[in-house]
Coordinates of C-alpha atoms in Angstrom, one line a residue:
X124 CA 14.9 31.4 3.0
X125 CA 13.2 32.1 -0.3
X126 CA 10.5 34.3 1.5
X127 CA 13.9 36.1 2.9
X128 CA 15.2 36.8 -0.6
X129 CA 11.7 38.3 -1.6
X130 CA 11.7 40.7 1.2
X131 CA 14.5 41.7 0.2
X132 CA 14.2 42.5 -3.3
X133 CA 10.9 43.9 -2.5
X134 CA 12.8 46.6 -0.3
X135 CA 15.4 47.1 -2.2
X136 CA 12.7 47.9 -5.2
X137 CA 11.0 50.3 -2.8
X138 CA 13.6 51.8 -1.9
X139 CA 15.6 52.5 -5.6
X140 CA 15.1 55.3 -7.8
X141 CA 14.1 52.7 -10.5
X142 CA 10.5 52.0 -11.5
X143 CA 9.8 48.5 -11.6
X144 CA 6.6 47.3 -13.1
X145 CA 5.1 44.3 -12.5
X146 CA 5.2 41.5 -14.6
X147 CA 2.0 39.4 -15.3
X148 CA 3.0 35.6 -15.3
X149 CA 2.6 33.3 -18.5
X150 CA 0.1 30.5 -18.1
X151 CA 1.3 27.7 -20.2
X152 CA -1.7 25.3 -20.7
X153 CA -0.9 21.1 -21.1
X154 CA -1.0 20.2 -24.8
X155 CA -3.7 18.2 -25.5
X156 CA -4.6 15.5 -28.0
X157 CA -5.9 17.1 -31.1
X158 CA -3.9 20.0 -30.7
X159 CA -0.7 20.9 -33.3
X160 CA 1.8 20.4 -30.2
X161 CA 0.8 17.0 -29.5
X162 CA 3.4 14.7 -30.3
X163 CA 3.2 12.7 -33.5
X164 CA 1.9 9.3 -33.3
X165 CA 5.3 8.3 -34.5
X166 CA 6.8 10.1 -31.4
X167 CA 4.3 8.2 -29.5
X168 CA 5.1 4.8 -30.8
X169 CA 8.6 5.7 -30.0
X170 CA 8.3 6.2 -26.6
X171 CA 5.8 3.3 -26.4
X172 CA 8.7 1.1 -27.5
X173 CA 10.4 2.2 -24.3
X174 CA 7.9 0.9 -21.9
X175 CA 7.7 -2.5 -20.7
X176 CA 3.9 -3.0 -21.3
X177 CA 1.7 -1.3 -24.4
X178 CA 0.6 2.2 -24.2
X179 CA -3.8 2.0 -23.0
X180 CA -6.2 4.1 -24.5
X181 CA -8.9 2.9 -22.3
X182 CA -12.7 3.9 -23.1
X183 CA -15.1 4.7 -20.2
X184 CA -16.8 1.4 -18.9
X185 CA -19.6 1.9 -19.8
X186 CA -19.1 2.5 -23.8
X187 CA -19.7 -1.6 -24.2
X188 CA -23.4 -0.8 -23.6
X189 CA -24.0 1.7 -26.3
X190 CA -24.6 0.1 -29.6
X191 CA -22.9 3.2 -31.8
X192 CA -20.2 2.9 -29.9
X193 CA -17.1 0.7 -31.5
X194 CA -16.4 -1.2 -28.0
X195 CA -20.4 -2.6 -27.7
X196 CA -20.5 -5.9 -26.6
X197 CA -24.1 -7.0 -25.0
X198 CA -22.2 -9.8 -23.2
X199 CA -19.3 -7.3 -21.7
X200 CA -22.4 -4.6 -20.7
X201 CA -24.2 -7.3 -18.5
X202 CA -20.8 -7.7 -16.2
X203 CA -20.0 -4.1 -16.2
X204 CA -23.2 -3.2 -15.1
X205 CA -23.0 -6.1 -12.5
X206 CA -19.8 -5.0 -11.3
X207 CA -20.3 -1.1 -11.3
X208 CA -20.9 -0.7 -7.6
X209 CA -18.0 -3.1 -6.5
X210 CA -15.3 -0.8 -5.3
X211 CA -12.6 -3.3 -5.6
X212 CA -13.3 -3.9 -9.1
X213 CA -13.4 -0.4 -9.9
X214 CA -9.6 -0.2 -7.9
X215 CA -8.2 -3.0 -10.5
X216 CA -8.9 -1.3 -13.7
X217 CA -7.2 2.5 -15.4
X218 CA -10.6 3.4 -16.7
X219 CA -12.7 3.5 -13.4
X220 CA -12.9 5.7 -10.0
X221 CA -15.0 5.0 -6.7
X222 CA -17.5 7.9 -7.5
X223 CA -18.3 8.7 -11.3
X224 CA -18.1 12.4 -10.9
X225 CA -14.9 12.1 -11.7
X226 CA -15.3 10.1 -14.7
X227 CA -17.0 12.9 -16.1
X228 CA -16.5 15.8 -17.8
X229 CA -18.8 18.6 -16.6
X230 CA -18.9 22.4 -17.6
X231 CA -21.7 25.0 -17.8
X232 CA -23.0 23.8 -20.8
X233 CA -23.0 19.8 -20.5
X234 CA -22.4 17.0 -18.8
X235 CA -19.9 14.5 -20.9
X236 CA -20.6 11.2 -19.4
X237 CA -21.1 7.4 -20.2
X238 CA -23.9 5.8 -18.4
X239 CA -24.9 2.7 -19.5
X240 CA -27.8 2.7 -17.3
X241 CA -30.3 5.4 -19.8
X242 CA -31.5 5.3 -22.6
X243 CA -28.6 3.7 -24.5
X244 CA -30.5 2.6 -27.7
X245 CA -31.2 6.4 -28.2
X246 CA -29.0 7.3 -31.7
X247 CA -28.6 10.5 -29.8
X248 CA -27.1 9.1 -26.4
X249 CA -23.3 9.1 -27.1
X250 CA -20.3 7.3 -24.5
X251 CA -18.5 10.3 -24.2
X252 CA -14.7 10.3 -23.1
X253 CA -15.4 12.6 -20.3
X254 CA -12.2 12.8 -17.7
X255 CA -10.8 9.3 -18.5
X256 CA -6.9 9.3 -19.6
X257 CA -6.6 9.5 -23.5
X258 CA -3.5 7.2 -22.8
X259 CA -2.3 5.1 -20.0
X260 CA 1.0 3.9 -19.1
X261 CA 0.4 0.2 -16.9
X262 CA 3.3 1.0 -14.8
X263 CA 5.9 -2.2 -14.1
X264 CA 8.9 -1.0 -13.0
X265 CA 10.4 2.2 -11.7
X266 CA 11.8 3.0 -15.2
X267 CA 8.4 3.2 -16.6
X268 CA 7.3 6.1 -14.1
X269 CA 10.7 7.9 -15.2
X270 CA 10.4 7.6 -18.8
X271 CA 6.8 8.9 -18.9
X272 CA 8.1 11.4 -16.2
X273 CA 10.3 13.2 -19.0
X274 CA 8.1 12.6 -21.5
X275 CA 5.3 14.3 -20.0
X276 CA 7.5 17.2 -19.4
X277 CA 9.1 16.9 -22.8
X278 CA 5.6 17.9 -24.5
X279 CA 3.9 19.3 -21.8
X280 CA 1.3 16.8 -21.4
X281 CA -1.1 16.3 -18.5
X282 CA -0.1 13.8 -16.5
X283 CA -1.6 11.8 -13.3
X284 CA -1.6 9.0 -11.5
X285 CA -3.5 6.7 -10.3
X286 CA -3.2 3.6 -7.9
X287 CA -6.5 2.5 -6.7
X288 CA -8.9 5.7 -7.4
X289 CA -9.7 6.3 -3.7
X290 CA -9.2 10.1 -3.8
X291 CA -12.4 12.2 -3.0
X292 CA -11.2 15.0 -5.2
X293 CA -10.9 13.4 -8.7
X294 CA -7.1 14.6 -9.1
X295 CA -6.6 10.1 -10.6
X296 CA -8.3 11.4 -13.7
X297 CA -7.9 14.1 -15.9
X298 CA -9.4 14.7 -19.4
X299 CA -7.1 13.9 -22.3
X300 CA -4.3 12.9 -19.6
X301 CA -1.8 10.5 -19.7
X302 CA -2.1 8.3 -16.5
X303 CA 0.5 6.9 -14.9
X304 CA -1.1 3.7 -13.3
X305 CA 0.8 1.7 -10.3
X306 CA -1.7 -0.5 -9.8
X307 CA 0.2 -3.7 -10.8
X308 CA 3.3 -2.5 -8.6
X309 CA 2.6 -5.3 -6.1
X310 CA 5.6 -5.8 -4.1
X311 CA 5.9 -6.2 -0.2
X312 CA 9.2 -7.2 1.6
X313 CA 9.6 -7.6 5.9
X314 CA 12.9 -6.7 7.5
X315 CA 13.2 -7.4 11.2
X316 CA 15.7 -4.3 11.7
X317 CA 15.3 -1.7 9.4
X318 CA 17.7 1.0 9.1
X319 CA 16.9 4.3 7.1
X320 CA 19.5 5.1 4.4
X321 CA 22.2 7.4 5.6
X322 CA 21.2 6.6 8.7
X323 CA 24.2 7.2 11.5
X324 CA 26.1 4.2 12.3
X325 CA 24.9 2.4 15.0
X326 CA 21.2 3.6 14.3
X327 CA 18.8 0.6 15.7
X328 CA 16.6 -1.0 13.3
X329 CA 12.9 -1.5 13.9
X330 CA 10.5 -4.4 12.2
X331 CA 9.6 -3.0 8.9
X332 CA 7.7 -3.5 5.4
X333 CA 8.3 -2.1 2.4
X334 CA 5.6 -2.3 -0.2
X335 CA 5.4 -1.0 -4.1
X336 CA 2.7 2.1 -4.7
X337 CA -0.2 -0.7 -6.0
X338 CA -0.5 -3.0 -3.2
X339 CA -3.6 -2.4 -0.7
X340 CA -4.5 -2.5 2.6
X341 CA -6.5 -5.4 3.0
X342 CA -3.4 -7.5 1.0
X343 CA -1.1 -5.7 3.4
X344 CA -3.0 -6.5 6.7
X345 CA -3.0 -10.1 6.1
X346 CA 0.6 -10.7 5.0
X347 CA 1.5 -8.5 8.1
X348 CA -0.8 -10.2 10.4
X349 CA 0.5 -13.6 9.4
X350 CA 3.6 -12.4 11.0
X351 CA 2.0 -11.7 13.8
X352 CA 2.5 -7.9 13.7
X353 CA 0.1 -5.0 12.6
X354 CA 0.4 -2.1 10.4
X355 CA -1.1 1.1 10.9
X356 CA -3.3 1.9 7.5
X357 CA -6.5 3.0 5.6
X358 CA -9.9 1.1 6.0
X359 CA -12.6 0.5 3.0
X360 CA -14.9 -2.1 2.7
X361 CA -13.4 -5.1 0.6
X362 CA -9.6 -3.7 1.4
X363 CA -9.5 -1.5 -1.6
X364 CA -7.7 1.3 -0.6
X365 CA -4.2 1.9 -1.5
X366 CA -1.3 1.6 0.8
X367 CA 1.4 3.4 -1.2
X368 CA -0.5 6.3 -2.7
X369 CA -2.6 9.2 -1.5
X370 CA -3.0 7.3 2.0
X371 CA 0.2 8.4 3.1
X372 CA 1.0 11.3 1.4
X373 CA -2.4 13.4 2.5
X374 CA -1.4 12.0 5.9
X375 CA -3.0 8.5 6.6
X376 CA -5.9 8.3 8.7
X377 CA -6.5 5.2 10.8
X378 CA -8.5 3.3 13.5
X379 CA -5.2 2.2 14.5
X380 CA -4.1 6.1 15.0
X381 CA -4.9 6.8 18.7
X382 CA -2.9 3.7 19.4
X383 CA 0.1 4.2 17.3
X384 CA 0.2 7.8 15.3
X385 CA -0.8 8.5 11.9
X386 CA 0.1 6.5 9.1
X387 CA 3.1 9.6 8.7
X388 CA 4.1 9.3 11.7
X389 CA 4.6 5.6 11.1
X390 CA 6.5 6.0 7.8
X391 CA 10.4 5.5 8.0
X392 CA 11.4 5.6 4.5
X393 CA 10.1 6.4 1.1
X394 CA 11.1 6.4 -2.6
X395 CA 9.8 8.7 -5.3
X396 CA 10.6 9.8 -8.8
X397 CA 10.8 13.8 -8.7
X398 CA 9.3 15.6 -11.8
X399 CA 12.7 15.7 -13.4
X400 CA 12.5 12.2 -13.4
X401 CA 15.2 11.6 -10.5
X402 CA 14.2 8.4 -8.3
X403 CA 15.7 9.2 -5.3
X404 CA 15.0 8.1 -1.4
X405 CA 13.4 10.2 1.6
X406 CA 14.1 9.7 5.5
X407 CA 15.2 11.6 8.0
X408 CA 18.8 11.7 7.3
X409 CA 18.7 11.5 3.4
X410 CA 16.3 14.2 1.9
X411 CA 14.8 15.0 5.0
X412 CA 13.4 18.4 3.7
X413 CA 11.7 16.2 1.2
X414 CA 10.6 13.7 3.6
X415 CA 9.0 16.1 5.5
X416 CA 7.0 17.0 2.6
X417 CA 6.0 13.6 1.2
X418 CA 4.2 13.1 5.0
X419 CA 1.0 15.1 4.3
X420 CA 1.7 17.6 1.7
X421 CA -0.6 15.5 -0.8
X422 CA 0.1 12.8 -3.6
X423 CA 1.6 13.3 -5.8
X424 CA 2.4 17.0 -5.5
X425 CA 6.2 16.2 -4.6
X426 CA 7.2 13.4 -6.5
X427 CA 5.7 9.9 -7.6
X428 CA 5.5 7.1 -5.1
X429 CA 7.5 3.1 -5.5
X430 CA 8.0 2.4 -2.6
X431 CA 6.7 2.9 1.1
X432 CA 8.0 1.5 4.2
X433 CA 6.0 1.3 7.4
X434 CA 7.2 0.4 10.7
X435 CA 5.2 -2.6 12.2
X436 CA 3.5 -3.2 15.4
X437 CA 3.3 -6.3 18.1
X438 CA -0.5 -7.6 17.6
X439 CA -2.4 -7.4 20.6
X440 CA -5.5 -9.0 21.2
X441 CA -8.8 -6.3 21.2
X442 CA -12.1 -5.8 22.1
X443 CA -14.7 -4.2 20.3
X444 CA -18.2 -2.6 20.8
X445 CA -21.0 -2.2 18.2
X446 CA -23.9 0.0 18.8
X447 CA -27.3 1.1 16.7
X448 CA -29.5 3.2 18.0
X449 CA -32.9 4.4 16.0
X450 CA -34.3 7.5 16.5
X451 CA -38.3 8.2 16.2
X452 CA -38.5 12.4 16.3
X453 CA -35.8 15.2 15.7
X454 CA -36.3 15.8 19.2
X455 CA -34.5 12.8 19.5
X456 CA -32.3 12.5 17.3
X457 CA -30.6 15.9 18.5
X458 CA -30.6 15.0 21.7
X459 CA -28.3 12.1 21.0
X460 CA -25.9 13.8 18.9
X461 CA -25.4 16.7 21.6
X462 CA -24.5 13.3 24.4
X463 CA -22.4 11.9 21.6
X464 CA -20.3 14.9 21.0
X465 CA -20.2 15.5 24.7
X466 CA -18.6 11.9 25.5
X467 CA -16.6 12.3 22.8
X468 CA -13.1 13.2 24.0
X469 CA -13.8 11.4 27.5
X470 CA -14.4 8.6 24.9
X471 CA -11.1 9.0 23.0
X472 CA -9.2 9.1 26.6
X473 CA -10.7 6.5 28.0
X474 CA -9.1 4.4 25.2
X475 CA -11.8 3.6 22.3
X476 CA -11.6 4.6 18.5
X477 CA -13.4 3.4 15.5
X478 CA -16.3 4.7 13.0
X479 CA -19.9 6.3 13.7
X480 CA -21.6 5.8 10.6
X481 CA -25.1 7.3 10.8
X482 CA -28.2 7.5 8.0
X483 CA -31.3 8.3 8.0
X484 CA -32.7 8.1 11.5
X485 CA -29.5 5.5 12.4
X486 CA -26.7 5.9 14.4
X487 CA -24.3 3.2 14.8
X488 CA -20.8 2.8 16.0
X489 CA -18.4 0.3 15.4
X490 CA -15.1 0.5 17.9
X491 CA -12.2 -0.9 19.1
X492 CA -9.9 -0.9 22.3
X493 CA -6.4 -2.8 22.8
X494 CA -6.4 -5.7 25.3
X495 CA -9.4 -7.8 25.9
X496 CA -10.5 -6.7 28.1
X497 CA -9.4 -3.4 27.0
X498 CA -6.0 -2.1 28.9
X499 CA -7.6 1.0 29.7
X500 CA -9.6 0.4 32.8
X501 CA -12.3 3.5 32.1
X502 CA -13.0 2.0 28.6
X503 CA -15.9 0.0 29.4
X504 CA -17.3 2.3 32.5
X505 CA -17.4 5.5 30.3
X506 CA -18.9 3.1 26.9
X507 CA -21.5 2.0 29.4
X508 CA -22.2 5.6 30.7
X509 CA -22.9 6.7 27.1
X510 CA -25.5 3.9 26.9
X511 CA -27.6 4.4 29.9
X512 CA -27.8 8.0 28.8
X513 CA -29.2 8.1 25.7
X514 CA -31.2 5.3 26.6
X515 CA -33.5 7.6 28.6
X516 CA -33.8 9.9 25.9
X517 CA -37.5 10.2 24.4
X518 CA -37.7 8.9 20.3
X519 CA -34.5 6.9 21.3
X520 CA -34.3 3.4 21.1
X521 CA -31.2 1.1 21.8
X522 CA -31.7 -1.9 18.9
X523 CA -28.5 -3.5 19.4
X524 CA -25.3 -3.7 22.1
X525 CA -22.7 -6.0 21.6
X526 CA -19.2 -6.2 22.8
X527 CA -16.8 -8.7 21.6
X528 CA -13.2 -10.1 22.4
X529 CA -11.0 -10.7 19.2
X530 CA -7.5 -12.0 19.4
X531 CA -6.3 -8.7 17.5
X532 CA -7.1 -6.3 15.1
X533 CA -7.1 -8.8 11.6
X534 CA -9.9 -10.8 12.8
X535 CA -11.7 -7.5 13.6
X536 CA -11.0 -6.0 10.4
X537 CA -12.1 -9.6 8.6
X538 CA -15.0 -9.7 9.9
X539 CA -16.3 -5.8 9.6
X540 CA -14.7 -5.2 6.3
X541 CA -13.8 -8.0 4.2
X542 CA -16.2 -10.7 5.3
X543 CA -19.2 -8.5 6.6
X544 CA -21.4 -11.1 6.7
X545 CA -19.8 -12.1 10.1
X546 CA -20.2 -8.7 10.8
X547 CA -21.9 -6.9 13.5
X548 CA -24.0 -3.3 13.4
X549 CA -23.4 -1.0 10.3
X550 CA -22.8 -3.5 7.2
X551 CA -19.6 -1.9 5.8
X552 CA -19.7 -3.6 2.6
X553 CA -22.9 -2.7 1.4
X554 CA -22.8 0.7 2.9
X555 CA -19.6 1.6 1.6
X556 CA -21.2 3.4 -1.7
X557 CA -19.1 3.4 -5.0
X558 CA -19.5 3.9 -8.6
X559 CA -22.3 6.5 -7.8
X560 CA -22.1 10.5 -8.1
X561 CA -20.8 11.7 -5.0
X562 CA -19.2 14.9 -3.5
X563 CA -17.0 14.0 -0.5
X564 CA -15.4 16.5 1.6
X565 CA -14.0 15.9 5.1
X566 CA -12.1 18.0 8.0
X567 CA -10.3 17.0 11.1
X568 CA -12.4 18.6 14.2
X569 CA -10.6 19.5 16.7
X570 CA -11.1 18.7 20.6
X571 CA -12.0 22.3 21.4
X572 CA -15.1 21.9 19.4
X573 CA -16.4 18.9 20.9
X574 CA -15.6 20.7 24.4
X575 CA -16.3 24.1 24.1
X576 CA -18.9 24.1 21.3
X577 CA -20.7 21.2 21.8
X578 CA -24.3 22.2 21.4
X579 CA -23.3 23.8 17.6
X580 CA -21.3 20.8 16.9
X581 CA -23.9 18.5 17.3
X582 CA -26.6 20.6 15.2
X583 CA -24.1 20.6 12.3
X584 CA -24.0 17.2 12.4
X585 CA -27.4 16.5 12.3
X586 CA -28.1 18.4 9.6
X587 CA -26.2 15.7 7.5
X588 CA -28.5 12.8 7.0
X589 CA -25.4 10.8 5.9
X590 CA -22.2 10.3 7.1
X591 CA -19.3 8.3 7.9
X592 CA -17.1 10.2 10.3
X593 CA -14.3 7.8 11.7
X594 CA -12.7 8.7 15.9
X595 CA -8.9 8.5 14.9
X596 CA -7.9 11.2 16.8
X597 CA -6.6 11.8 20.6
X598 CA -4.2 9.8 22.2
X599 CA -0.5 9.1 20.0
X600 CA -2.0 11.5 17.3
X601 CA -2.3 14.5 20.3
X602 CA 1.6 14.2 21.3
X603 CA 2.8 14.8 17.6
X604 CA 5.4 17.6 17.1
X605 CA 2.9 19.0 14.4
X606 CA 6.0 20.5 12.7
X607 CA 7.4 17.2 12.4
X608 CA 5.7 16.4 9.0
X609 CA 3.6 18.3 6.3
X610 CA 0.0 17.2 8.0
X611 CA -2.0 20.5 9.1

């Protein structure tokens, strides 16, 4: 409708004997701190009053390292620096993110960071601020995220948010923001027959949970499992990422996905505060334009997550297959990338998704099918076919082959991601990388390309000597209306 109205007036413009010139919109730029429009620090303390935890102004990690820095502490450097590559820690705490990029401020001059790993008895070496929040707001009720909501507004302050600090582009932090963080919003409830608000009546219910914007996967597997149901969700070594967060809202990716949809298309209701700091609910029947929006259009472009709920699955029993291959020459590594992509979609249709991590001269997969055996009766024919293929190819070398029963998909998930010491093939844990400088980008390729293009395909994706790209297409995901949510 708006684009309707524009036409319009565009036309009408055109076609008028008035002259209309155009006017150049006004870029308001966020007050900072430091700046005469930021608000007094009796303003401050004001609204701090109205919270029900102590406003944060959290220093970067690292600053207990440097000796000029107020915060040192020699006993508090020796755990940080034990603990900065442990992804979960980095998710329980305002002042950290999985890669430190985005800790740090970087223009074409310099490169504002804190590293406690140089040369930090240098007098010159400084713990600078970099993109972590100048205040933070530990989030404990929906009230909190409303107040700070019109606040921001009020004064025209940066604001983000962060739950875990799982998002590849950085948009958790911000320098001299105010962060919104959700972390501690911890919440999970189970209905047995869930009906949306303003549903119709007589609208069936379906098994359900509802969970706050903090709580995380690997929490959220386990109470679901020991209900005997699954959920359909995000995967990260050490069950770090967040369930009520970006996951959803940039559309919700999953191992689960070929089985059972997206994690959108397995969302029945959500609450959110708007940016006029209105908390209001999203379905199909209330908000539905709204709804449709939360389901991929990005966090937290919308509104601000509390609350997710997920419809939940019956827990089948799986099996699962774990592969590493080594490669000797280029030759050979090519050679198995172009079989790989080429038994890719009769892969995906013969029942099996998962991750094919590869490094180096590695390839690995790690996959899973319902039933055990699997349901699908081509899974383990067209598996095996990949196999004996590649295991004729020169500088190719099979190193390991295992297939496994599990009675579903928690003990699968235990033992790859959260105890990976009973894992088998690629160790998630340790190859799961955080609190390093990386630049992560990713893209949903489509079937045509593994079928039409294949040979390009598979140079592109040998040119990468590290990835992690996960099979979570096909199947439920294909028969999507793809207008039925914001995912592209």
């Amino acid at each position: 409708m708006l684009g309707l109205q524009y036409l319009t007036l565009a036309l009408a413009l055109a076609t008028s004997s008035i002259k209309a010139s155009p006017v150049e919109p006004k870029t308001v730029c966020k007050c900072l701190p430091g700046q005469p429009c930021f608000p007094s620090q009796s303003v401050i303390s004001a609204f701090e009053s109205t919270l029900s935890q102590p406003l944060m102004h959290p220093r970067p990690m690292g600053s207990v390292c440097f000796p000029n820095d107020p915060t040192f502490n020699a006993l508090k450097c020796d755990a940080v620096k034990a603990k900065w590559h442990n992804g979960a820690f980095r998710t329980s705490v305002p002042e950290a993110a999985q890669f430190i990029n985005w800790e740090t401020m970087i223009n074409s001059t310099a490169v504002d960071q804190c590293d406690p790993f140089g040369d930090v008895n240098d007098p010159s070496n400084t713990c600078y601020q970099g993109r972590v929040p100048w205040g933070v707001v530990n989030v404990t009720s929906i009230a909190d995220i409303q107040k700070t909501v019109k606040f921001a507004s009020q004064y025209n302050l940066k604001l983000i948010v962060k739950n875990t600090g799982h998002e590849n582009l950085g948009r958790s932090f911000g320098q001299k923001s105010i962060m919104l963080w959700t972390h501690n919003m911890q919440q999970i409830k189970f209905s047995n027959s869930f009906v949306p608000k303003g549903a119709p009546s007589g609208t069936k219910g379906v098994t359900a949970v509802t969970i706050e914007p903090g709580v995380q996967w690997g929490t959220l597997y386990k109470a679901v499992a020991d209900r005997g149901q699954l959920v359909v969700g995000g995967i990260g070594a050490g069950g770090s990422v967040g369930a009520g967060g970006g996951w959803p809202m940039g559309g919700g990716h999953s191992v689960l996905s070929p089985f059972y949809g997206l994690g959108v298309d397995n969302i029945v209701e959500e609450t959110v505060v708007l940016p006029n700091g209105e908390h209001v609910t999203a379905n199909l029947y209330t908000n539905p334009d709204l709804f449709w929006a939360l389901r991929g259009g990005g966090g937290p472009s919308f509104g601000i997550l509390t609350s997710v709920t997920y419809r939940t699955h019956p827990a089948p029993p799986v099996t699962a297959a774990f592969l590493v291959v080594n490669t000797t020459t280029e030759a050979g590594r090519l050679e198995l990338f172009k079989e790989w992509v080429k038994v890719h979609p009769t892969l995906v249709d013969a029942g099996w998704a998962g991750f094919w991590p590869y490094s180096g001269t590695q390839f690995f997969l790690t996959l899973m099918a319902m039933g055990s055996p699997p349901s699908n009766p081509k899974a383990t024919s067209t598996l095996q076919g990949f196999y004996n293929k590649i295991a004729t190819i020169p500088g190719v070398s099979i190193d390991l082959d295992v297939t496994k029963p599990y009675t579903g998909f928690q003990q699968w998930y235990d033992d790859n991601f959260i105890h990976s010491q009973n894992g088998i093939g690629f160790n998630y844990t340790i190859g799961d990388f955080s609190g390093v400088p990386a630049a992560v980008s990713s893209v949903l390729i489509p079937r045509t390309s593994f079928e039409t293009n294949t040979d390009d395909l598979a140079v592109a994706l040998a040119e990468l000597t590290d990835a992690r790209p996960f099979l979570v297409g096909g199947g439920v995901v294909s028969k999507v209306d793809p207008d039925a949510m914001a995912v592209n």
